[in-house]
Tab-separated table of C-alpha atoms and ligand atoms in Angstrom:
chain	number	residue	atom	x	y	z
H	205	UNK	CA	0.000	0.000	0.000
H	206	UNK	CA	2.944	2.645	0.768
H	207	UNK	CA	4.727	1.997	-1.806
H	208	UNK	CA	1.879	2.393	-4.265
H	209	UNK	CA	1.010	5.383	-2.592
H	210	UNK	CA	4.901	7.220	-2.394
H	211	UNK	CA	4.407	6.419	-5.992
H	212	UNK	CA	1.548	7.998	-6.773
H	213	UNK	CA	2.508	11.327	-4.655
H	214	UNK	CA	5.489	11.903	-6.687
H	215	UNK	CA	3.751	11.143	-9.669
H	216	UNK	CA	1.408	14.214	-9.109
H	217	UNK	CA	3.955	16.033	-7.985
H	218	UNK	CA	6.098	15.327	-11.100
H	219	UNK	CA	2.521	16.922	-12.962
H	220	UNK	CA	2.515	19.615	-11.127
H	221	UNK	CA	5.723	20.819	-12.166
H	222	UNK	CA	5.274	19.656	-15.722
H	223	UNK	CA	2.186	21.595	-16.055
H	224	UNK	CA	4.744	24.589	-13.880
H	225	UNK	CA	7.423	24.013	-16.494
H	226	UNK	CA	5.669	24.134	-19.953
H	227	UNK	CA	3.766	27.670	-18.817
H	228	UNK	CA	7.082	29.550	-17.948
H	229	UNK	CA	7.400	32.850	-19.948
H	230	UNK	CA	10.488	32.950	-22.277
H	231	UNK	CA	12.890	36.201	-23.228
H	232	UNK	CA	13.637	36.441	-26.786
H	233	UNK	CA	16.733	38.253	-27.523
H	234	UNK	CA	15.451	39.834	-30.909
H	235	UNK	CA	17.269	38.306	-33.798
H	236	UNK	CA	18.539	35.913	-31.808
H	237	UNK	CA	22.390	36.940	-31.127
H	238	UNK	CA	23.610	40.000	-29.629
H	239	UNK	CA	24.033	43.010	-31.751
H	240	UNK	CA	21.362	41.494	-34.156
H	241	UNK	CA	18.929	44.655	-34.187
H	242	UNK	CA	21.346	46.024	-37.561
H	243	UNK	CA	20.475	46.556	-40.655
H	244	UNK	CA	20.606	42.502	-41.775
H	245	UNK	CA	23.657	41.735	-43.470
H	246	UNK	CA	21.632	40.130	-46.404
H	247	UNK	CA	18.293	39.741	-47.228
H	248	UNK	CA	18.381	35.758	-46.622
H	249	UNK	CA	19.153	37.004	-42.734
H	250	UNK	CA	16.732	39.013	-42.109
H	251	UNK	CA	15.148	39.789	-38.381
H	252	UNK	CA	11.640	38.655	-39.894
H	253	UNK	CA	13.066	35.364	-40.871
H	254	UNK	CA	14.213	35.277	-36.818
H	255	UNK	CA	10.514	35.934	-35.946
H	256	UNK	CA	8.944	33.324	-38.185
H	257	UNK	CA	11.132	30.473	-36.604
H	258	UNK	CA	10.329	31.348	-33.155
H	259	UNK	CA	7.024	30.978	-31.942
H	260	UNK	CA	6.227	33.674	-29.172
H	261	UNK	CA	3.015	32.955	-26.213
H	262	UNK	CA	1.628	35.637	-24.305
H	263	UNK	CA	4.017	36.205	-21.227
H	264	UNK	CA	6.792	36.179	-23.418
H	265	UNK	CA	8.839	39.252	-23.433
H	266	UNK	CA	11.372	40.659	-26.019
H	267	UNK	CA	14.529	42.191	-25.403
H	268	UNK	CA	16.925	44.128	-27.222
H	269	UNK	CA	20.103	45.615	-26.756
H	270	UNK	CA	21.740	48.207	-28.858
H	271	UNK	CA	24.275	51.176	-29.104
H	272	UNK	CA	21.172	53.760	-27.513
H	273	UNK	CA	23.477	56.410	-28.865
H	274	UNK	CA	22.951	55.089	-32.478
H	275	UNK	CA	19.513	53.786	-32.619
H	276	UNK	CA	16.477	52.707	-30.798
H	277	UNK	CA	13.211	50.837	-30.879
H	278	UNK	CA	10.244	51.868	-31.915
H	279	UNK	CA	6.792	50.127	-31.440
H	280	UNK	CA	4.238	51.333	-34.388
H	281	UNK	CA	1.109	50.350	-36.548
H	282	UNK	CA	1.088	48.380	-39.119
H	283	UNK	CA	1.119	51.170	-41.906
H	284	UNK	CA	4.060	53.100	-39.870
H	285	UNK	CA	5.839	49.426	-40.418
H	286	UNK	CA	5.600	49.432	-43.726
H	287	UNK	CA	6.130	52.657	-44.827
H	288	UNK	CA	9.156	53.370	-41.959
H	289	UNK	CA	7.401	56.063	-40.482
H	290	UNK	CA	8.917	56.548	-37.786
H	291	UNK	CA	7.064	60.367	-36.500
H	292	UNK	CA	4.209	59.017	-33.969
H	293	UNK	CA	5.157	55.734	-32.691
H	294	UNK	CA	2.803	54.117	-30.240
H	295	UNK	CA	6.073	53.290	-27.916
H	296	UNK	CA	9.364	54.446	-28.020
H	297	UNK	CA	12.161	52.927	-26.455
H	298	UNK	CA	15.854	54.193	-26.846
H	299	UNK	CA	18.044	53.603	-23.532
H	300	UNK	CA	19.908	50.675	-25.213
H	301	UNK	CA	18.479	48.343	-23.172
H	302	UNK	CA	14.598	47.642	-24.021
H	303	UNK	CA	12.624	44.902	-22.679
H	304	UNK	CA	8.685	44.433	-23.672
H	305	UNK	CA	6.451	42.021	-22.470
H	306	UNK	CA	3.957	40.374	-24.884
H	307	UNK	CA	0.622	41.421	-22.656
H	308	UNK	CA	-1.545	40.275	-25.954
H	309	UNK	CA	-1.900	37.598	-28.471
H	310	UNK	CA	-1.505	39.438	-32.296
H	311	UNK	CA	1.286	41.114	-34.540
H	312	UNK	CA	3.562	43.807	-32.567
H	313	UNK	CA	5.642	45.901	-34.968
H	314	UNK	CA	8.856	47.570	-34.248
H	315	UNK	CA	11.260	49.646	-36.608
H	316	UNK	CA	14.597	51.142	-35.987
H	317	UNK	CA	13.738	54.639	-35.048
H	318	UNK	CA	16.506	55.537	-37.359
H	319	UNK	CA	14.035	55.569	-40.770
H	320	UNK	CA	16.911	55.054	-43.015
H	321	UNK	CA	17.462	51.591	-41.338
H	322	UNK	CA	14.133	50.513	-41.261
H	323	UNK	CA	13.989	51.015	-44.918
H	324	UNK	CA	17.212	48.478	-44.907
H	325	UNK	CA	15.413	45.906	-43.099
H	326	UNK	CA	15.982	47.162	-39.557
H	327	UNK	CA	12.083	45.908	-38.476
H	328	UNK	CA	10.668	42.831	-36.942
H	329	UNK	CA	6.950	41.532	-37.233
H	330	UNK	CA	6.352	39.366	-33.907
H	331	UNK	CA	2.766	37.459	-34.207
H	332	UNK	CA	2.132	36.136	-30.471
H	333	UNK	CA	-0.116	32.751	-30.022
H	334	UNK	CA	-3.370	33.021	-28.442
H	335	UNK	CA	-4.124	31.135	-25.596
H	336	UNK	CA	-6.254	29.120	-27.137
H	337	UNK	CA	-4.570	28.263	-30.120
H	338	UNK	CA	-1.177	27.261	-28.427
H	339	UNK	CA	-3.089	24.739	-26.037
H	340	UNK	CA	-4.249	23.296	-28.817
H	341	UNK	CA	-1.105	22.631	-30.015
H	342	UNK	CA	0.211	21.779	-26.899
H	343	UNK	CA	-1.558	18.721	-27.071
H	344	UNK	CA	-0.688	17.948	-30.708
H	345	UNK	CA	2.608	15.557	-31.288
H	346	UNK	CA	4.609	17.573	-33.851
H	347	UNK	CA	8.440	17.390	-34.549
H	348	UNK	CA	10.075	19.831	-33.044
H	349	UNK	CA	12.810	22.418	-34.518
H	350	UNK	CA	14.338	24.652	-31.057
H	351	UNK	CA	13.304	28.283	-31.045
H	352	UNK	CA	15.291	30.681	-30.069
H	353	UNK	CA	18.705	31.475	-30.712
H	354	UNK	CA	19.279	29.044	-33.340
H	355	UNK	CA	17.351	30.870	-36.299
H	356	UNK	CA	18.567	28.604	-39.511
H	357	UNK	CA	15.687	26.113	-38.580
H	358	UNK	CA	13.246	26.126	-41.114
H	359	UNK	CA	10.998	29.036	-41.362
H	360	UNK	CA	7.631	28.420	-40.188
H	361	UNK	CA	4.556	30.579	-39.970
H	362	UNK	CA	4.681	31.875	-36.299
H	363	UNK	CA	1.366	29.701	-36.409
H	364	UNK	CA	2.966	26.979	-36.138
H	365	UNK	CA	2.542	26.845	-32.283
H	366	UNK	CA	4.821	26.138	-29.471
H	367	UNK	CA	6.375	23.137	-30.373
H	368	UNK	CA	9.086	23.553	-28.392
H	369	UNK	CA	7.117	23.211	-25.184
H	370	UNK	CA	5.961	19.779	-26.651
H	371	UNK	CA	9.433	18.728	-26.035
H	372	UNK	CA	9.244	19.537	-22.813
H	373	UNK	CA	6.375	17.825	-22.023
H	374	UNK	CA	8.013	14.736	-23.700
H	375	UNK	CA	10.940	14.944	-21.610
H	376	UNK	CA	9.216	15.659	-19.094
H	377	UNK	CA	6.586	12.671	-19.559
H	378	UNK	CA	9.300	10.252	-19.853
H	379	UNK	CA	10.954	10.978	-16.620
H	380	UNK	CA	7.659	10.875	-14.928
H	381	UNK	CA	6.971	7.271	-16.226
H	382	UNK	CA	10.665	6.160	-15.062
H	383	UNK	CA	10.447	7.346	-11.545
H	384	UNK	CA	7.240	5.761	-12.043
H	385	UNK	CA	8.283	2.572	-12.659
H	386	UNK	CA	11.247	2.818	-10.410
H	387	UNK	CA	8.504	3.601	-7.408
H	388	UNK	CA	6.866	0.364	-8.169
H	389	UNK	CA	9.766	-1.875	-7.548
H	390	UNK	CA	9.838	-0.509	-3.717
M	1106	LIG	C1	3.712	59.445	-40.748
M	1106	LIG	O1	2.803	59.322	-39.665
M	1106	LIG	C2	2.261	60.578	-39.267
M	1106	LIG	C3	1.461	60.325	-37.992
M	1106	LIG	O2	0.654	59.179	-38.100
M	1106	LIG	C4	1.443	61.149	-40.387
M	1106	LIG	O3	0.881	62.395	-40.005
M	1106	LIG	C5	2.332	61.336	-41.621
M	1106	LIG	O4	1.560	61.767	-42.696
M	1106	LIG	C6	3.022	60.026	-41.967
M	1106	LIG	N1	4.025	60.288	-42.997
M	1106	LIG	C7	4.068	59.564	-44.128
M	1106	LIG	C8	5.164	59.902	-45.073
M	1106	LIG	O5	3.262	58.663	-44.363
M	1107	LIG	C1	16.089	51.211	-19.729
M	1107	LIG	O1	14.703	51.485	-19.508
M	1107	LIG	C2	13.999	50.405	-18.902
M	1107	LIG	C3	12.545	50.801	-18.781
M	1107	LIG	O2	12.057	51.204	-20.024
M	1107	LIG	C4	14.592	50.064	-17.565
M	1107	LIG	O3	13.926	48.961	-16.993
M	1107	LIG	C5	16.063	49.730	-17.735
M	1107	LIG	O4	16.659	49.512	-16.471
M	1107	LIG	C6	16.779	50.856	-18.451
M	1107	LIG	N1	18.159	50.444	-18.711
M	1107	LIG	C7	19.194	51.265	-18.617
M	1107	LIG	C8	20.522	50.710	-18.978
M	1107	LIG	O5	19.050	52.438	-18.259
M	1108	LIG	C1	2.444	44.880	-20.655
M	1108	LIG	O1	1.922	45.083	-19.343
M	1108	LIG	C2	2.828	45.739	-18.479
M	1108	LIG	C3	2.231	45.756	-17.089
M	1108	LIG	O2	0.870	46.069	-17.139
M	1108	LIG	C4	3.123	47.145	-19.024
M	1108	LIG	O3	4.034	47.795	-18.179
M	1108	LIG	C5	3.702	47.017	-20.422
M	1108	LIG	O4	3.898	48.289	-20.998
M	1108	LIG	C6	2.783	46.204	-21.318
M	1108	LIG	N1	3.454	45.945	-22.582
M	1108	LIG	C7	2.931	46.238	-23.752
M	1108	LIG	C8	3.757	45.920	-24.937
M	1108	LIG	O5	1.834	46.767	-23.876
């Protein structure tokens, strides 16, 4: 009877901290490397390439850190975006060392608030997951590129989910079921 239940408290407690470990919030360093919010070195490399392989969840939070005496970040509509307008930006951030949370699911849009770099590519879309939708996928086996830092995985739409948190689960799951089975030899 003890054994069977010692097993089945650390199995809930191994749960609990799955379920603790998969909702964590993440920090993105935009582009992925330091020094990576430049005008891209070539349009294969481009910050927007960056965003598509990662696949940001509300929490999440963005950071960036730059020369604050040579550009800066600004956060803007859609139409400022594209066209690099840079005059009325809904945020502004230019101490060289910006940080912004993800509060919403949606598309977040920051230039350079140097215009002439934004026309060079200096701007990053960032769709965020709903709630909803990332569950969902959650719970859906799919392989598994990492996020993050390593941006030459293949680029997927930022639709794509949070596959990397499946891994986690896996990993997760599979030490679960060995202490399991380890418990029931006791
Ligand atoms: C830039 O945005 C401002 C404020 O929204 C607007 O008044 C201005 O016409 C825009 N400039 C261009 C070139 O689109
Ligand atoms: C830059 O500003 C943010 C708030 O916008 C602040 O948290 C951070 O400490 C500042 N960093 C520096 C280096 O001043
Ligand atoms: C997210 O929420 C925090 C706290 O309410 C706020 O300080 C921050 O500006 C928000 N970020 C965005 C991008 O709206």
């Amino acid at each position: 009877m003890a054994p069977f239940a010692s097993f089945f408290v650390s199995f809930f407690v191994l749960i609990l901290s799955l379920c603790l470990t998969t909702a964590q919030a993440k920090e993105y360093l935009v582009g992925g490397k330091v020094n990576a919010w430049a005008v891209p070195a070539s349009s294969s490399d481009t910050l927007n390439k960056w965003a598509e392989a990662s696949r940001f969840q509300v929490g999440d939070s963005l950071v960036w850190n730059y020369d604050p005496e040579k550009d800066s970040v600004l956060r803007v509509t859609r139409e400022a975006y594209l066209a690099c307008n840079t005059t009325d930006p809904m945020e502004s951030y230019k101490n060289g060392s910006t940080v912004v949370t993800l509060n919403h699911s949606g598309a977040y849009y920051f230039i350079s608030g140097i215009a002439d770099n934004c026309q060079k590519g200096e701007k990053v879309i960032v769709v965020v997951m709903s709630e909803r939708h990332s569950l969902h996928k959650h719970l859906a086996p799919a392989p598994a590129p990492e996020s993050g830092a390593d941006f030459r995985a293949p680029a997927l739409a930022p639709t794509a989910g949070a596959q990397d948190r499946v891994v986690v689960s896996r990993g997760m799951l599979t030490l679960v079921l060995g202490l399991g089975l380890v418990a029931l030899r006791f």
